[in-house]
PDB file of C-alpha atoms in Angstrom:
ATOM      1  CA  UNK A   1     255.814 123.651  30.823  1.00 45.00           C
ATOM      2  CA  UNK A   2     257.633 119.795  29.453  1.00 47.00           C
ATOM      3  CA  UNK A   3     257.308 118.757  26.742  1.00 54.00           C
ATOM      4  CA  UNK A   4     256.338 121.360  24.042  1.00 65.00           C
ATOM      5  CA  UNK A   5     252.682 121.553  24.933  1.00 76.00           C
ATOM      6  CA  UNK A   6     251.503 124.721  23.949  1.00 86.00           C
ATOM      7  CA  UNK A   7     250.294 127.328  26.980  1.00 90.00           C
ATOM      8  CA  UNK A   8     247.364 128.020  27.923  1.00 93.00           C
ATOM      9  CA  UNK A   9     245.709 131.094  27.022  1.00 96.00           C
ATOM     10  CA  UNK A  10     244.406 133.810  30.065  1.00 97.00           C
ATOM     11  CA  UNK A  11     242.895 136.743  30.039  1.00 98.00           C
ATOM     12  CA  UNK A  12     244.415 139.346  32.749  1.00 98.00           C
ATOM     13  CA  UNK A  13     242.382 142.287  32.812  1.00 98.00           C
ATOM     14  CA  UNK A  14     241.907 145.479  34.909  1.00 98.00           C
ATOM     15  CA  UNK A  15     239.314 146.694  35.669  1.00 98.00           C
ATOM     16  CA  UNK A  16     238.271 150.494  36.129  1.00 98.00           C
ATOM     17  CA  UNK A  17     239.572 152.285  32.885  1.00 98.00           C
ATOM     18  CA  UNK A  18     237.955 155.102  32.634  1.00 98.00           C
ATOM     19  CA  UNK A  19     237.756 155.961  36.656  1.00 98.00           C
ATOM     20  CA  UNK A  20     240.774 158.136  36.823  1.00 98.00           C
ATOM     21  CA  UNK A  21     243.225 159.723  33.902  1.00 98.00           C
ATOM     22  CA  UNK A  22     246.267 158.178  36.458  1.00 98.00           C
ATOM     23  CA  UNK A  23     244.456 154.786  35.603  1.00 98.00           C
ATOM     24  CA  UNK A  24     244.019 155.106  32.803  1.00 98.00           C
ATOM     25  CA  UNK A  25     247.812 155.637  32.331  1.00 98.00           C
ATOM     26  CA  UNK A  26     249.104 152.531  34.711  1.00 98.00           C
ATOM     27  CA  UNK A  27     246.327 150.629  32.270  1.00 98.00           C
ATOM     28  CA  UNK A  28     247.074 151.778  28.532  1.00 98.00           C
ATOM     29  CA  UNK A  29     251.469 151.448  29.694  1.00 98.00           C
ATOM     30  CA  UNK A  30     250.748 147.679  31.244  1.00 98.00           C
ATOM     31  CA  UNK A  31     248.815 146.840  28.017  1.00 98.00           C
ATOM     32  CA  UNK A  32     251.745 147.901  25.774  1.00 98.00           C
ATOM     33  CA  UNK A  33     254.238 145.897  27.586  1.00 97.00           C
ATOM     34  CA  UNK A  34     251.995 143.078  27.626  1.00 97.00           C
ATOM     35  CA  UNK A  35     251.832 143.077  30.751  1.00 97.00           C
ATOM     36  CA  UNK A  36     248.098 142.904  30.684  1.00 98.00           C
ATOM     37  CA  UNK A  37     245.541 141.852  27.181  1.00 98.00           C
ATOM     38  CA  UNK A  38     241.891 143.101  28.382  1.00 98.00           C
ATOM     39  CA  UNK A  39     240.491 146.143  29.910  1.00 98.00           C
ATOM     40  CA  UNK A  40     236.776 146.673  31.289  1.00 98.00           C
ATOM     41  CA  UNK A  41     235.745 150.603  30.884  1.00 98.00           C
ATOM     42  CA  UNK A  42     233.998 152.179  33.591  1.00 98.00           C
ATOM     43  CA  UNK A  43     231.757 154.428  30.734  1.00 98.00           C
ATOM     44  CA  UNK A  44     229.846 155.510  33.716  1.00 98.00           C
ATOM     45  CA  UNK A  45     232.747 157.562  35.401  1.00 98.00           C
ATOM     46  CA  UNK A  46     232.584 161.590  35.227  1.00 97.00           C
ATOM     47  CA  UNK A  47     236.122 162.052  33.601  1.00 95.00           C
ATOM     48  CA  UNK A  48     235.859 159.641  31.185  1.00 98.00           C
ATOM     49  CA  UNK A  49     235.124 161.107  27.989  1.00 97.00           C
ATOM     50  CA  UNK A  50     236.063 159.998  23.499  1.00 97.00           C
ATOM     51  CA  UNK A  51     239.056 161.233  23.991  1.00 98.00           C
ATOM     52  CA  UNK A  52     240.628 158.228  26.391  1.00 98.00           C
ATOM     53  CA  UNK A  53     238.699 155.961  24.186  1.00 98.00           C
ATOM     54  CA  UNK A  54     241.189 156.765  21.198  1.00 98.00           C
ATOM     55  CA  UNK A  55     244.119 156.340  23.374  1.00 98.00           C
ATOM     56  CA  UNK A  56     243.218 153.131  24.452  1.00 98.00           C
ATOM     57  CA  UNK A  57     241.526 151.889  21.192  1.00 98.00           C
ATOM     58  CA  UNK A  58     244.688 152.625  19.432  1.00 98.00           C
ATOM     59  CA  UNK A  59     247.084 150.678  20.824  1.00 98.00           C
ATOM     60  CA  UNK A  60     244.694 147.784  18.756  1.00 98.00           C
ATOM     61  CA  UNK A  61     245.878 149.891  15.227  1.00 96.00           C
ATOM     62  CA  UNK A  62     248.348 147.789  14.269  1.00 95.00           C
ATOM     63  CA  UNK A  63     247.361 144.413  15.871  1.00 95.00           C
ATOM     64  CA  UNK A  64     245.452 143.285  18.403  1.00 96.00           C
ATOM     65  CA  UNK A  65     246.757 143.913  22.136  1.00 97.00           C
ATOM     66  CA  UNK A  66     244.379 144.324  24.416  1.00 98.00           C
ATOM     67  CA  UNK A  67     240.110 142.497  24.767  1.00 98.00           C
ATOM     68  CA  UNK A  68     238.204 145.934  25.355  1.00 98.00           C
ATOM     69  CA  UNK A  69     234.821 145.804  27.837  1.00 98.00           C
ATOM     70  CA  UNK A  70     232.100 147.613  29.630  1.00 99.00           C
ATOM     71  CA  UNK A  71     232.175 147.223  32.608  1.00 98.00           C
ATOM     72  CA  UNK A  72     229.052 148.327  34.310  1.00 98.00           C
ATOM     73  CA  UNK A  73     228.415 150.535  36.957  1.00 98.00           C
ATOM     74  CA  UNK A  74     224.957 150.717  39.106  1.00 98.00           C
ATOM     75  CA  UNK A  75     226.472 151.412  42.951  1.00 98.00           C
ATOM     76  CA  UNK A  76     227.984 154.589  44.462  1.00 98.00           C
ATOM     77  CA  UNK A  77     229.361 156.940  43.622  1.00 98.00           C
ATOM     78  CA  UNK A  78     228.809 156.774  40.475  1.00 98.00           C
ATOM     79  CA  UNK A  79     225.098 158.538  39.216  1.00 98.00           C
ATOM     80  CA  UNK A  80     222.826 156.887  36.563  1.00 98.00           C
ATOM     81  CA  UNK A  81     223.123 158.041  32.556  1.00 98.00           C
ATOM     82  CA  UNK A  82     219.725 157.120  31.996  1.00 98.00           C
ATOM     83  CA  UNK A  83     216.424 158.824  33.151  1.00 95.00           C
ATOM     84  CA  UNK A  84     214.810 158.250  35.578  1.00 93.00           C
ATOM     85  CA  UNK A  85     216.602 155.635  36.687  1.00 97.00           C
ATOM     86  CA  UNK A  86     215.309 154.350  40.743  1.00 96.00           C
ATOM     87  CA  UNK A  87     215.876 153.804  43.674  1.00 97.00           C
ATOM     88  CA  UNK A  88     218.865 157.164  43.850  1.00 97.00           C
ATOM     89  CA  UNK A  89     220.211 158.839  46.854  1.00 97.00           C
ATOM     90  CA  UNK A  90     221.818 162.387  46.441  1.00 96.00           C
ATOM     91  CA  UNK A  91     221.562 161.336  42.726  1.00 97.00           C
ATOM     92  CA  UNK A  92     223.868 158.584  42.507  1.00 98.00           C
ATOM     93  CA  UNK A  93     223.372 154.672  42.415  1.00 98.00           C
ATOM     94  CA  UNK A  94     222.558 153.023  45.724  1.00 98.00           C
ATOM     95  CA  UNK A  95     226.171 152.412  48.132  1.00 98.00           C
ATOM     96  CA  UNK A  96     227.158 148.918  47.344  1.00 97.00           C
ATOM     97  CA  UNK A  97     225.313 147.121  50.237  1.00 97.00           C
ATOM     98  CA  UNK A  98     221.788 148.491  49.499  1.00 98.00           C
ATOM     99  CA  UNK A  99     222.770 147.604  46.257  1.00 98.00           C
ATOM    100  CA  UNK A 100     222.547 144.137  47.357  1.00 96.00           C
ATOM    101  CA  UNK A 101     220.279 144.338  49.857  1.00 97.00           C
ATOM    102  CA  UNK A 102     217.831 145.631  46.823  1.00 97.00           C
ATOM    103  CA  UNK A 103     218.513 142.609  44.798  1.00 96.00           C
ATOM    104  CA  UNK A 104     218.388 140.334  47.835  1.00 94.00           C
ATOM    105  CA  UNK A 105     214.520 141.438  47.712  1.00 97.00           C
ATOM    106  CA  UNK A 106     213.684 141.849  43.874  1.00 96.00           C
ATOM    107  CA  UNK A 107     212.899 145.592  44.768  1.00 97.00           C
ATOM    108  CA  UNK A 108     214.621 146.500  41.800  1.00 98.00           C
ATOM    109  CA  UNK A 109     212.481 147.419  37.937  1.00 97.00           C
ATOM    110  CA  UNK A 110     213.278 145.271  35.203  1.00 97.00           C
ATOM    111  CA  UNK A 111     212.542 147.424  33.400  1.00 98.00           C
ATOM    112  CA  UNK A 112     215.037 150.554  34.675  1.00 98.00           C
ATOM    113  CA  UNK A 113     217.810 148.172  35.267  1.00 98.00           C
ATOM    114  CA  UNK A 114     217.349 147.902  31.812  1.00 98.00           C
ATOM    115  CA  UNK A 115     217.389 151.069  30.506  1.00 98.00           C
ATOM    116  CA  UNK A 116     220.530 152.007  32.114  1.00 98.00           C
ATOM    117  CA  UNK A 117     222.562 148.919  31.464  1.00 98.00           C
ATOM    118  CA  UNK A 118     221.183 149.693  27.578  1.00 98.00           C
ATOM    119  CA  UNK A 119     222.612 153.279  28.430  1.00 98.00           C
ATOM    120  CA  UNK A 120     225.659 152.169  29.632  1.00 98.00           C
ATOM    121  CA  UNK A 121     226.598 149.669  26.431  1.00 98.00           C
ATOM    122  CA  UNK A 122     225.444 152.614  24.323  1.00 98.00           C
ATOM    123  CA  UNK A 123     228.097 155.389  25.699  1.00 98.00           C
ATOM    124  CA  UNK A 124     230.656 152.240  24.665  1.00 98.00           C
ATOM    125  CA  UNK A 125     229.430 152.347  21.494  1.00 98.00           C
ATOM    126  CA  UNK A 126     229.215 155.549  21.204  1.00 98.00           C
ATOM    127  CA  UNK A 127     232.855 156.294  21.530  1.00 98.00           C
ATOM    128  CA  UNK A 128     233.908 153.390  20.816  1.00 98.00           C
ATOM    129  CA  UNK A 129     232.039 153.392  17.507  1.00 98.00           C
ATOM    130  CA  UNK A 130     232.385 148.645  18.191  1.00 98.00           C
ATOM    131  CA  UNK A 131     230.421 146.498  20.938  1.00 98.00           C
ATOM    132  CA  UNK A 132     232.369 145.758  24.119  1.00 98.00           C
ATOM    133  CA  UNK A 133     233.993 142.550  23.470  1.00 98.00           C
ATOM    134  CA  UNK A 134     232.884 141.523  26.564  1.00 98.00           C
ATOM    135  CA  UNK A 135     230.928 142.248  29.995  1.00 98.00           C
ATOM    136  CA  UNK A 136     231.070 143.277  33.155  1.00 98.00           C
ATOM    137  CA  UNK A 137     230.387 144.267  36.268  1.00 98.00           C
ATOM    138  CA  UNK A 138     232.233 146.947  38.657  1.00 98.00           C
ATOM    139  CA  UNK A 139     232.523 145.344  42.830  1.00 96.00           C
ATOM    140  CA  UNK A 140     230.337 142.733  40.285  1.00 96.00           C
ATOM    141  CA  UNK A 141     227.038 144.120  40.324  1.00 97.00           C
ATOM    142  CA  UNK A 142     226.615 141.925  37.476  1.00 97.00           C
ATOM    143  CA  UNK A 143     226.146 139.403  39.744  1.00 97.00           C
ATOM    144  CA  UNK A 144     223.657 140.107  42.448  1.00 96.00           C
ATOM    145  CA  UNK A 145     220.046 138.256  41.550  1.00 94.00           C
ATOM    146  CA  UNK A 146     217.491 141.008  38.879  1.00 97.00           C
ATOM    147  CA  UNK A 147     220.532 142.467  37.464  1.00 98.00           C
ATOM    148  CA  UNK A 148     222.502 139.482  36.311  1.00 97.00           C
ATOM    149  CA  UNK A 149     218.985 138.841  33.791  1.00 97.00           C
ATOM    150  CA  UNK A 150     219.026 142.157  32.538  1.00 98.00           C
ATOM    151  CA  UNK A 151     222.643 142.088  31.879  1.00 98.00           C
ATOM    152  CA  UNK A 152     222.635 139.137  29.763  1.00 98.00           C
ATOM    153  CA  UNK A 153     218.981 140.784  27.727  1.00 98.00           C
ATOM    154  CA  UNK A 154     221.034 143.750  26.677  1.00 98.00           C
ATOM    155  CA  UNK A 155     223.861 141.482  26.109  1.00 98.00           C
ATOM    156  CA  UNK A 156     221.402 139.101  24.241  1.00 98.00           C
ATOM    157  CA  UNK A 157     220.225 141.449  21.837  1.00 98.00           C
ATOM    158  CA  UNK A 158     223.000 144.404  21.193  1.00 98.00           C
ATOM    159  CA  UNK A 159     226.643 142.919  21.862  1.00 98.00           C
ATOM    160  CA  UNK A 160     225.956 138.653  20.481  1.00 97.00           C
ATOM    161  CA  UNK A 161     229.223 138.329  20.042  1.00 97.00           C
ATOM    162  CA  UNK A 162     230.501 139.826  23.746  1.00 98.00           C
ATOM    163  CA  UNK A 163     231.208 137.592  26.725  1.00 98.00           C
ATOM    164  CA  UNK A 164     230.105 138.020  30.259  1.00 98.00           C
ATOM    165  CA  UNK A 165     232.535 136.938  32.623  1.00 98.00           C
ATOM    166  CA  UNK A 166     230.811 134.764  34.693  1.00 97.00           C
ATOM    167  CA  UNK A 167     233.450 134.495  38.805  1.00 94.00           C
ATOM    168  CA  UNK A 168     233.163 131.529  39.525  1.00 92.00           C
ATOM    169  CA  UNK A 169     237.199 129.994  40.330  1.00 86.00           C
ATOM    170  CA  UNK A 170     238.413 126.795  39.396  1.00 79.00           C
ATOM    171  CA  UNK A 171     240.614 125.820  42.754  1.00 63.00           C
ATOM    172  CA  UNK A 172     239.868 123.342  45.265  1.00 55.00           C
ATOM    173  CA  UNK A 173     236.101 122.561  47.254  1.00 54.00           C
ATOM    174  CA  UNK A 174     239.078 123.685  50.605  1.00 56.00           C
ATOM    175  CA  UNK A 175     240.430 126.387  48.480  1.00 59.00           C
ATOM    176  CA  UNK A 176     237.071 127.505  48.091  1.00 57.00           C
ATOM    177  CA  UNK A 177     236.137 127.629  51.628  1.00 56.00           C
ATOM    178  CA  UNK A 178     238.311 129.100  52.721  1.00 57.00           C
ATOM    179  CA  UNK A 179     237.938 132.305  51.087  1.00 62.00           C
ATOM    180  CA  UNK A 180     234.793 133.548  52.206  1.00 66.00           C
ATOM    181  CA  UNK A 181     234.335 137.021  49.910  1.00 67.00           C
ATOM    182  CA  UNK A 182     235.508 134.514  46.759  1.00 70.00           C
ATOM    183  CA  UNK A 183     233.156 131.620  47.698  1.00 79.00           C
ATOM    184  CA  UNK A 184     230.727 133.673  48.472  1.00 83.00           C
ATOM    185  CA  UNK A 185     231.259 135.222  44.376  1.00 87.00           C
ATOM    186  CA  UNK A 186     230.998 130.980  43.701  1.00 88.00           C
ATOM    187  CA  UNK A 187     227.615 131.302  44.692  1.00 89.00           C
ATOM    188  CA  UNK A 188     226.302 133.685  42.767  1.00 91.00           C
ATOM    189  CA  UNK A 189     227.960 132.903  39.036  1.00 94.00           C
ATOM    190  CA  UNK A 190     225.942 129.223  39.775  1.00 92.00           C
ATOM    191  CA  UNK A 191     222.590 131.192  38.418  1.00 92.00           C
ATOM    192  CA  UNK A 192     224.763 133.341  36.415  1.00 96.00           C
ATOM    193  CA  UNK A 193     225.747 130.416  34.485  1.00 96.00           C
ATOM    194  CA  UNK A 194     223.230 128.686  34.544  1.00 96.00           C
ATOM    195  CA  UNK A 195     220.810 131.744  32.776  1.00 96.00           C
ATOM    196  CA  UNK A 196     223.771 133.262  30.341  1.00 97.00           C
ATOM    197  CA  UNK A 197     223.594 129.011  29.444  1.00 97.00           C
ATOM    198  CA  UNK A 198     220.290 128.884  28.152  1.00 97.00           C
ATOM    199  CA  UNK A 199     220.961 132.674  25.680  1.00 97.00           C
ATOM    200  CA  UNK A 200     223.261 131.443  23.871  1.00 97.00           C
ATOM    201  CA  UNK A 201     226.363 134.055  25.974  1.00 98.00           C
ATOM    202  CA  UNK A 202     229.802 132.694  25.965  1.00 98.00           C
ATOM    203  CA  UNK A 203     230.887 133.206  29.970  1.00 98.00           C
ATOM    204  CA  UNK A 204     234.728 132.937  30.309  1.00 98.00           C
ATOM    205  CA  UNK A 205     235.015 129.413  31.603  1.00 96.00           C
ATOM    206  CA  UNK A 206     237.486 130.274  35.467  1.00 96.00           C
ATOM    207  CA  UNK A 207     238.067 133.959  37.581  1.00 96.00           C
ATOM    208  CA  UNK A 208     240.784 134.543  39.795  1.00 94.00           C
ATOM    209  CA  UNK A 209     241.565 137.851  41.398  1.00 94.00           C
ATOM    210  CA  UNK A 210     239.053 138.386  44.704  1.00 91.00           C
ATOM    211  CA  UNK A 211     241.487 139.445  47.747  1.00 90.00           C
ATOM    212  CA  UNK A 212     240.362 141.426  50.475  1.00 89.00           C
ATOM    213  CA  UNK A 213     241.686 145.260  49.313  1.00 92.00           C
ATOM    214  CA  UNK A 214     243.095 145.917  52.691  1.00 91.00           C
ATOM    215  CA  UNK A 215     246.679 148.161  53.386  1.00 88.00           C
ATOM    216  CA  UNK A 216     247.930 144.591  54.670  1.00 92.00           C
ATOM    217  CA  UNK A 217     247.732 143.092  51.393  1.00 95.00           C
ATOM    218  CA  UNK A 218     250.625 141.320  49.241  1.00 96.00           C
ATOM    219  CA  UNK A 219     249.455 141.578  45.240  1.00 97.00           C
ATOM    220  CA  UNK A 220     252.607 139.498  44.651  1.00 96.00           C
ATOM    221  CA  UNK A 221     252.256 137.320  46.902  1.00 96.00           C
ATOM    222  CA  UNK A 222     248.839 136.901  46.473  1.00 95.00           C
ATOM    223  CA  UNK A 223     249.369 136.995  42.942  1.00 97.00           C
ATOM    224  CA  UNK A 224     250.676 132.748  42.048  1.00 95.00           C
ATOM    225  CA  UNK A 225     247.499 131.532  44.073  1.00 92.00           C
ATOM    226  CA  UNK A 226     245.997 133.407  41.112  1.00 94.00           C
ATOM    227  CA  UNK A 227     247.051 130.826  38.756  1.00 94.00           C
ATOM    228  CA  UNK A 228     245.982 128.090  40.563  1.00 88.00           C
ATOM    229  CA  UNK A 229     244.690 125.311  38.026  1.00 88.00           C
ATOM    230  CA  UNK A 230     242.635 128.636  35.895  1.00 94.00           C
ATOM    231  CA  UNK A 231     242.639 126.391  32.405  1.00 95.00           C
ATOM    232  CA  UNK A 232     243.327 127.615  29.496  1.00 96.00           C
ATOM    233  CA  UNK A 233     240.519 130.969  28.459  1.00 96.00           C
ATOM    234  CA  UNK A 234     240.682 131.539  32.975  1.00 97.00           C
ATOM    235  CA  UNK A 235     240.309 135.934  34.128  1.00 98.00           C
ATOM    236  CA  UNK A 236     242.395 136.738  36.287  1.00 98.00           C
ATOM    237  CA  UNK A 237     240.909 140.540  37.166  1.00 97.00           C
ATOM    238  CA  UNK A 238     242.946 143.531  38.645  1.00 98.00           C
ATOM    239  CA  UNK A 239     242.948 146.702  39.359  1.00 98.00           C
ATOM    240  CA  UNK A 240     246.085 148.533  38.912  1.00 98.00           C
ATOM    241  CA  UNK A 241     247.352 152.259  38.480  1.00 98.00           C
ATOM    242  CA  UNK A 242     248.480 155.679  39.438  1.00 98.00           C
ATOM    243  CA  UNK A 243     246.229 157.526  42.079  1.00 98.00           C
ATOM    244  CA  UNK A 244     244.702 161.031  42.032  1.00 98.00           C
ATOM    245  CA  UNK A 245     242.817 163.116  43.604  1.00 98.00           C
ATOM    246  CA  UNK A 246     240.004 162.419  40.779  1.00 98.00           C
ATOM    247  CA  UNK A 247     240.937 158.602  42.116  1.00 98.00           C
ATOM    248  CA  UNK A 248     240.763 159.959  46.255  1.00 98.00           C
ATOM    249  CA  UNK A 249     237.264 160.679  45.357  1.00 97.00           C
ATOM    250  CA  UNK A 250     235.580 158.695  43.282  1.00 97.00           C
ATOM    251  CA  UNK A 251     237.109 155.087  45.469  1.00 97.00           C
ATOM    252  CA  UNK A 252     238.519 154.013  48.485  1.00 95.00           C
ATOM    253  CA  UNK A 253     240.342 151.121  45.821  1.00 95.00           C
ATOM    254  CA  UNK A 254     244.327 154.009  45.716  1.00 96.00           C
ATOM    255  CA  UNK A 255     246.972 153.314  46.862  1.00 95.00           C
ATOM    256  CA  UNK A 256     246.831 148.529  46.145  1.00 97.00           C
ATOM    257  CA  UNK A 257     246.474 149.719  42.801  1.00 98.00           C
ATOM    258  CA  UNK A 258     250.149 151.453  42.732  1.00 98.00           C
ATOM    259  CA  UNK A 259     250.967 148.304  44.165  1.00 97.00           C
ATOM    260  CA  UNK A 260     249.331 145.877  41.515  1.00 98.00           C
ATOM    261  CA  UNK A 261     250.836 148.070  39.270  1.00 98.00           C
ATOM    262  CA  UNK A 262     254.318 147.666  39.964  1.00 98.00           C
ATOM    263  CA  UNK A 263     254.276 144.419  39.799  1.00 98.00           C
ATOM    264  CA  UNK A 264     252.288 143.937  36.661  1.00 98.00           C
ATOM    265  CA  UNK A 265     255.068 145.636  35.784  1.00 98.00           C
ATOM    266  CA  UNK A 266     258.191 143.249  36.909  1.00 96.00           C
ATOM    267  CA  UNK A 267     259.808 140.936  35.236  1.00 93.00           C
ATOM    268  CA  UNK A 268     258.284 138.662  38.082  1.00 95.00           C
ATOM    269  CA  UNK A 269     254.757 138.394  35.807  1.00 96.00           C
ATOM    270  CA  UNK A 270     256.460 137.014  32.618  1.00 93.00           C
ATOM    271  CA  UNK A 271     259.093 134.929  35.142  1.00 94.00           C
ATOM    272  CA  UNK A 272     255.371 133.324  36.643  1.00 96.00           C
ATOM    273  CA  UNK A 273     253.604 133.118  34.019  1.00 96.00           C
ATOM    274  CA  UNK A 274     255.882 130.790  32.073  1.00 94.00           C
ATOM    275  CA  UNK A 275     256.989 128.852  35.270  1.00 94.00           C
ATOM    276  CA  UNK A 276     252.804 127.921  35.116  1.00 93.00           C
ATOM    277  CA  UNK A 277     252.660 127.300  31.454  1.00 94.00           C
ATOM    278  CA  UNK A 278     251.268 130.478  30.597  1.00 96.00           C
ATOM    279  CA  UNK A 279     250.838 133.145  28.820  1.00 95.00           C
ATOM    280  CA  UNK A 280     248.193 135.745  27.607  1.00 95.00           C
ATOM    281  CA  UNK A 281     245.636 135.058  24.975  1.00 81.00           C
TER     282      UNK A 281
END
């Protein structure tokens, strides 16, 4: 950073707090180290409880360290918190591909979505004693047709000070076209941003952090590219954690979480942010 310019302040957000105790431990450790400054909470996770919420919220007791958001779950293996949510399979939400098809065909009932998201919002309030700082969706489900409208309605009514994560990148057009997964998030985010603006709900200006979750993925090598063109207030998504049996039971993203944790806990992160003229918000 040259000329004494103020650093760009970004959000480095760890998703999935609550999914397992070992993931929670890793996320809290990174907050204490000052390596992340946001985390979104899976209140629908079976092992999430008041004590885990308290352990996270306590990190803000002396001074603000971490923004705490609601990570809305609407896909298997998680189960609805509201009564009579449909459709379900064996008591759980639909798997992601089926949920995407259901939303694309406009088969969800708006009232059912609003009720479920409202119930998860209330679970957050019951455990933390306040509304979330921001709201996003597990597996980006909040970007889906129908789901986005329901989520924005709940946020506008129940948590108007919260911002909602949109997933449009700030990179050049050739870079956008080169990554099909992230391009899809760009497209879905366009409608969400327009609807959020109409409702007066704030969104982040840009997003980064999506990549193919394969065994060969090198998070440390990918991370510098997440910072390309990221503006002040931009969000970088990450999934750090330690692996335990509960995580293995609920999610296929396991050992990559430990790779992400190792990079975020290292001195390389701080050096990279400084070199890019960035700091955590």
